Amino acid sequence: MKDIARDHVGIRTDVPFRDLTAREKDLVFHGPAKKYHMLYHNEKTNTAGEMDFTYFNAVYAVENALAKVKDEKGMKRVEPFLTEGPCPDCHGARYAPQAYEICRTAEDGKPYALPDLMAMSIDDVLPLFSQRTAIHRRLQVLHDLGLGYLTLGEETPGLSGGEAQRLKLASEMGKGQEDAVFVFDEPTIGLHPKDVMTLLGVFERLIQKGATVVVIEHDLDVIRNSDYIIDMGPGGGIDGGRSVAMGTPEEIHASPTSITGRYL
């Protein structure tokens, strides 16, 4: 490719990219795909030969590599050549113009299009649809899980681990939970103490529906409300890894070996 760029396309390869002319830079990025006949020298075998080789510009090379990505290693190879930015047409709203033409009147008497609603927080939208049972029920679950501050159109990659867990939980709340097992890894991260109590109420509803709830947690309110505790320790990192105490909160509190018990 380097030989083709130099000998046939007209791009100097012995100077830094920043020193290329505007024409040369345009050929690097957008030059036409064209097949060239070339002579080559194989340094490993010290032999010469002929071949037909097609010049592909840089933009095509990256797009083609991206289309063929199958694993994380392949993605990491392409990532340095990618950048994110808002769409010039929708300015990041991710909706076609037609989406703004369909409006529904909410309970405050104002018409709202879907993009308008998706730009609002769950708590702001909740009172607007109290009479629409299905919508209100789903929004209420999100509110009860302490997610009311999120906007409806928020991108999930930007959520914390605890937020992502609670968002997944919201989709499970309307289903039967008999014999289901839920495992949460520190779901209270980022939660206000008041919202922790709300989350405990959600756990209680799952248990009442027949589910088993397992929580990995350091929050004392969650630990106190557990039916059964496995206290790992005695310290963290290399100082941990053992079951220090097991039992009810009362039994953990009475255990002489449990540091957690002292705080309970």
Short mmCIF file of C-alpha atoms in Angstrom, two decimals:
data_model
loop_
_atom_site.label_atom_id
_atom_site.label_comp_id
_atom_site.label_asym_id
_atom_site.label_seq_id
_atom_site.Cartn_x
_atom_site.Cartn_y
_atom_site.Cartn_z
CA MET A 1 0.00 0.00 0.00
CA LYS A 2 2.84 2.37 0.84
CA ASP A 3 4.52 1.68 -2.50
CA ILE A 4 1.25 2.20 -4.39
CA ALA A 5 0.58 5.46 -2.53
CA ARG A 6 4.04 6.76 -3.40
CA ASP A 7 4.61 5.46 -6.94
CA HIS A 8 1.08 5.54 -8.40
CA VAL A 9 -1.31 7.68 -6.32
CA GLY A 10 1.12 10.56 -5.83
CA ILE A 11 1.35 10.74 -2.04
CA ARG A 12 4.78 11.37 -0.53
CA THR A 13 5.65 8.79 2.13
CA ASP A 14 8.95 10.27 3.29
CA VAL A 15 7.44 13.29 5.11
CA PRO A 16 5.10 13.59 8.14
CA PHE A 17 1.39 13.65 7.35
CA ARG A 18 1.10 17.25 8.57
CA ASP A 19 3.54 18.35 5.83
CA LEU A 20 1.51 16.85 2.97
CA THR A 21 -0.29 19.18 0.60
CA ALA A 22 -4.07 19.57 0.77
CA ARG A 23 -4.36 17.44 -2.38
CA GLU A 24 -2.22 14.67 -0.90
CA LYS A 25 -4.23 14.64 2.35
CA ASP A 26 -7.46 14.40 0.36
CA LEU A 27 -6.05 11.40 -1.53
CA VAL A 28 -5.13 9.74 1.78
CA PHE A 29 -8.64 10.17 3.15
CA HIS A 30 -10.83 10.01 0.02
CA GLY A 31 -8.71 8.82 -2.90
CA PRO A 32 -10.57 6.62 -5.42
CA ALA A 33 -10.24 2.84 -5.22
CA LYS A 34 -8.16 1.88 -8.23
CA LYS A 35 -6.29 -1.28 -9.15
CA TYR A 36 -2.62 -0.94 -10.08
CA HIS A 37 -0.17 -3.44 -11.57
CA MET A 38 3.08 -3.44 -9.65
CA LEU A 39 6.41 -5.16 -9.25
CA TYR A 40 7.36 -6.13 -5.71
CA HIS A 41 10.36 -7.48 -3.83
CA ASN A 42 9.86 -10.02 -1.03
CA GLU A 43 12.56 -9.25 1.51
CA LYS A 44 12.10 -12.52 3.37
CA THR A 45 12.67 -14.75 0.34
CA ASN A 46 14.69 -12.22 -1.67
CA THR A 47 12.48 -12.83 -4.69
CA ALA A 48 10.66 -10.46 -7.05
CA GLY A 49 7.25 -10.76 -8.62
CA GLU A 50 4.26 -9.01 -10.14
CA MET A 51 0.82 -8.42 -8.67
CA ASP A 52 -2.34 -6.34 -9.02
CA PHE A 53 -3.06 -4.24 -5.93
CA THR A 54 -5.98 -1.92 -5.21
CA TYR A 55 -5.48 1.38 -3.41
CA PHE A 56 -8.06 1.91 -0.63
CA ASN A 57 -8.25 5.28 1.11
CA ALA A 58 -8.04 5.66 4.90
CA VAL A 59 -11.77 6.27 5.44
CA TYR A 60 -12.68 3.12 3.53
CA ALA A 61 -10.01 1.11 5.39
CA VAL A 62 -11.42 2.10 8.78
CA GLU A 63 -15.06 1.56 7.77
CA ASN A 64 -14.20 -1.83 6.30
CA ALA A 65 -12.27 -2.86 9.43
CA LEU A 66 -15.18 -1.71 11.62
CA ALA A 67 -17.65 -3.76 9.61
CA LYS A 68 -15.52 -6.88 10.12
CA VAL A 69 -15.02 -6.48 13.89
CA LYS A 70 -15.93 -9.71 15.68
CA ASP A 71 -14.32 -9.34 19.10
CA GLU A 72 -12.91 -6.82 21.58
CA LYS A 73 -9.40 -7.14 20.16
CA GLY A 74 -10.64 -6.12 16.73
CA MET A 75 -12.56 -3.19 18.19
CA LYS A 76 -9.52 -1.89 20.05
CA ARG A 77 -7.62 -1.88 16.76
CA VAL A 78 -10.24 0.35 15.14
CA GLU A 79 -11.10 2.62 18.11
CA PRO A 80 -8.16 5.05 17.70
CA PHE A 81 -9.60 6.05 14.32
CA LEU A 82 -13.16 6.69 15.56
CA THR A 83 -14.72 9.72 17.20
CA GLU A 84 -18.20 10.37 18.57
CA GLY A 85 -20.32 13.43 17.94
CA PRO A 86 -23.96 14.51 17.61
CA CYS A 87 -25.77 13.80 14.35
CA PRO A 88 -25.81 17.01 12.24
CA ASP A 89 -29.45 16.40 11.27
CA CYS A 90 -31.09 15.59 14.64
CA HIS A 91 -28.39 17.25 16.81
CA GLY A 92 -28.15 14.17 19.03
CA ALA A 93 -31.89 13.73 19.63
CA ARG A 94 -31.85 10.46 17.60
CA TYR A 95 -35.30 11.07 16.13
CA ALA A 96 -36.42 11.69 12.57
CA PRO A 97 -38.36 14.94 11.90
CA GLN A 98 -41.59 12.93 11.64
CA ALA A 99 -41.35 12.01 15.35
CA TYR A 100 -42.07 15.63 16.27
CA GLU A 101 -45.27 15.69 14.21
CA ILE A 102 -47.13 13.14 16.40
CA CYS A 103 -48.20 14.69 19.70
CA ARG A 104 -50.33 13.57 22.64
CA THR A 105 -51.97 15.91 25.12
CA ALA A 106 -50.92 15.21 28.71
CA GLU A 107 -52.86 15.94 31.87
CA ASP A 108 -51.40 19.44 32.12
CA GLY A 109 -53.21 20.26 28.86
CA LYS A 110 -50.03 20.61 26.81
CA PRO A 111 -49.21 18.54 23.72
CA TYR A 112 -45.97 16.52 23.87
CA ALA A 113 -44.12 14.73 21.08
CA LEU A 114 -42.09 11.62 21.89
CA PRO A 115 -38.72 13.43 21.63
CA ASP A 116 -40.00 16.06 24.10
CA LEU A 117 -40.91 13.40 26.63
CA MET A 118 -37.67 11.48 26.17
CA ALA A 119 -35.72 14.64 27.06
CA MET A 120 -37.56 14.90 30.42
CA SER A 121 -36.80 13.13 33.69
CA ILE A 122 -38.92 10.23 34.89
CA ASP A 123 -40.17 12.31 37.84
CA ASP A 124 -41.23 15.14 35.50
CA VAL A 125 -43.14 12.81 33.17
CA LEU A 126 -44.78 10.75 35.94
CA PRO A 127 -47.53 13.26 36.91
CA LEU A 128 -48.37 13.94 33.26
CA PHE A 129 -49.71 10.41 32.68
CA SER A 130 -51.38 9.35 35.92
CA GLN A 131 -54.51 8.35 34.00
CA ARG A 132 -52.64 6.15 31.52
CA THR A 133 -52.30 3.05 33.65
CA ALA A 134 -49.64 1.09 31.74
CA ILE A 135 -47.34 4.09 31.29
CA HIS A 136 -47.81 5.34 34.84
CA ARG A 137 -47.17 1.89 36.35
CA ARG A 138 -43.84 1.52 34.56
CA LEU A 139 -42.72 5.05 35.42
CA GLN A 140 -43.77 4.54 39.05
CA VAL A 141 -41.56 1.43 39.32
CA LEU A 142 -38.58 3.42 38.03
CA HIS A 143 -39.36 6.16 40.55
CA ASP A 144 -39.67 3.63 43.39
CA LEU A 145 -36.26 2.23 42.47
CA GLY A 146 -34.70 5.66 43.00
CA LEU A 147 -34.23 6.35 39.28
CA GLY A 148 -36.64 9.25 38.97
CA TYR A 149 -33.85 11.72 38.21
CA LEU A 150 -32.85 9.90 34.99
CA THR A 151 -34.11 11.22 31.67
CA LEU A 152 -36.17 8.76 29.66
CA GLY A 153 -33.80 9.01 26.70
CA GLU A 154 -30.59 8.66 28.72
CA GLU A 155 -27.95 6.42 27.18
CA THR A 156 -27.42 3.26 29.24
CA PRO A 157 -23.59 3.18 28.84
CA GLY A 158 -23.46 6.29 31.00
CA LEU A 159 -25.23 4.65 33.94
CA SER A 160 -23.41 3.49 37.06
CA GLY A 161 -23.39 -0.21 37.96
CA GLY A 162 -26.07 0.29 40.61
CA GLU A 163 -28.29 2.26 38.23
CA ALA A 164 -27.96 -0.39 35.52
CA GLN A 165 -28.93 -3.15 37.97
CA ARG A 166 -32.02 -1.25 39.13
CA LEU A 167 -33.01 -0.51 35.54
CA LYS A 168 -32.91 -4.22 34.74
CA LEU A 169 -34.90 -4.90 37.87
CA ALA A 170 -37.64 -2.52 36.69
CA SER A 171 -38.31 -4.76 33.68
CA GLU A 172 -38.81 -7.73 36.02
CA MET A 173 -41.23 -6.14 38.46
CA GLY A 174 -44.37 -6.92 36.49
CA LYS A 175 -43.58 -10.62 36.10
CA GLY A 176 -44.24 -13.59 38.36
CA GLN A 177 -41.20 -14.20 40.58
CA GLU A 178 -41.88 -17.63 42.05
CA ASP A 179 -38.63 -19.64 42.23
CA ALA A 180 -36.65 -16.73 40.68
CA VAL A 181 -33.25 -15.77 42.10
CA PHE A 182 -31.94 -12.19 41.94
CA VAL A 183 -28.28 -11.39 42.67
CA PHE A 184 -27.37 -7.72 43.20
CA ASP A 185 -23.82 -6.39 43.43
CA GLU A 186 -23.85 -3.25 45.61
CA PRO A 187 -27.12 -1.82 44.21
CA THR A 188 -27.06 1.08 46.71
CA ILE A 189 -24.07 2.78 45.07
CA GLY A 190 -24.98 6.42 44.43
CA LEU A 191 -28.28 6.19 46.32
CA HIS A 192 -29.50 8.70 48.87
CA PRO A 193 -30.24 6.99 52.25
CA LYS A 194 -33.95 7.67 51.71
CA ASP A 195 -33.81 5.85 48.36
CA VAL A 196 -32.07 2.89 50.03
CA MET A 197 -35.23 2.35 52.08
CA THR A 198 -37.27 2.47 48.86
CA LEU A 199 -35.00 -0.17 47.34
CA LEU A 200 -35.48 -2.36 50.42
CA GLY A 201 -39.22 -2.13 49.85
CA VAL A 202 -38.72 -3.38 46.28
CA PHE A 203 -36.67 -6.31 47.56
CA GLU A 204 -39.46 -7.10 50.02
CA ARG A 205 -42.03 -7.14 47.20
CA LEU A 206 -39.86 -9.56 45.21
CA ILE A 207 -39.60 -11.85 48.24
CA GLN A 208 -43.34 -11.71 48.81
CA LYS A 209 -43.81 -12.85 45.20
CA GLY A 210 -41.69 -15.94 45.90
CA ALA A 211 -38.26 -14.75 44.75
CA THR A 212 -34.93 -15.22 46.49
CA VAL A 213 -32.84 -12.04 46.73
CA VAL A 214 -29.06 -12.25 47.24
CA VAL A 215 -27.26 -8.94 47.81
CA ILE A 216 -23.52 -8.23 47.96
CA GLU A 217 -23.47 -5.05 50.02
CA HIS A 218 -21.70 -2.89 52.62
CA ASP A 219 -24.65 -0.64 53.43
CA LEU A 220 -25.68 -1.28 57.05
CA ASP A 221 -29.38 -0.61 56.41
CA VAL A 222 -29.42 -3.37 53.80
CA ILE A 223 -27.47 -5.72 56.08
CA ARG A 224 -29.81 -5.07 59.04
CA ASN A 225 -32.85 -5.93 56.90
CA SER A 226 -31.43 -9.24 55.67
CA ASP A 227 -32.92 -12.56 56.69
CA TYR A 228 -29.53 -14.25 56.58
CA ILE A 229 -25.99 -12.88 56.38
CA ILE A 230 -22.67 -14.36 55.29
CA ASP A 231 -19.99 -12.04 56.66
CA MET A 232 -16.75 -12.29 54.66
CA GLY A 233 -13.45 -11.09 56.08
CA PRO A 234 -11.89 -10.51 58.45
CA GLY A 235 -10.37 -7.69 56.36
CA GLY A 236 -10.39 -6.63 52.74
CA GLY A 237 -8.28 -7.78 49.79
CA ILE A 238 -5.55 -10.25 50.80
CA ASP A 239 -6.78 -10.01 54.42
CA GLY A 240 -10.19 -11.42 53.52
CA GLY A 241 -11.67 -14.42 51.83
CA ARG A 242 -12.99 -16.31 54.84
CA SER A 243 -16.51 -16.75 56.20
CA VAL A 244 -16.20 -14.90 59.52
CA ALA A 245 -19.79 -15.38 60.64
CA MET A 246 -23.12 -16.62 59.30
CA GLY A 247 -26.64 -16.15 60.58
CA THR A 248 -29.37 -13.61 61.25
CA PRO A 249 -28.51 -9.93 61.92
CA GLU A 250 -28.92 -10.64 65.64
CA GLU A 251 -26.50 -13.58 65.46
CA ILE A 252 -23.96 -11.54 63.49
CA HIS A 253 -24.24 -8.74 66.04
CA ALA A 254 -23.49 -11.19 68.85
CA SER A 255 -20.53 -12.78 67.03
CA PRO A 256 -17.17 -11.91 68.64
CA THR A 257 -15.32 -12.50 65.32
CA SER A 258 -17.44 -10.22 63.12
CA ILE A 259 -16.35 -6.61 62.66
CA THR A 260 -19.63 -6.00 60.80
CA GLY A 261 -21.49 -7.18 63.90
CA ARG A 262 -19.99 -4.36 65.98
CA TYR A 263 -21.56 -1.77 63.65
CA LEU A 264 -24.91 -3.54 63.63
#
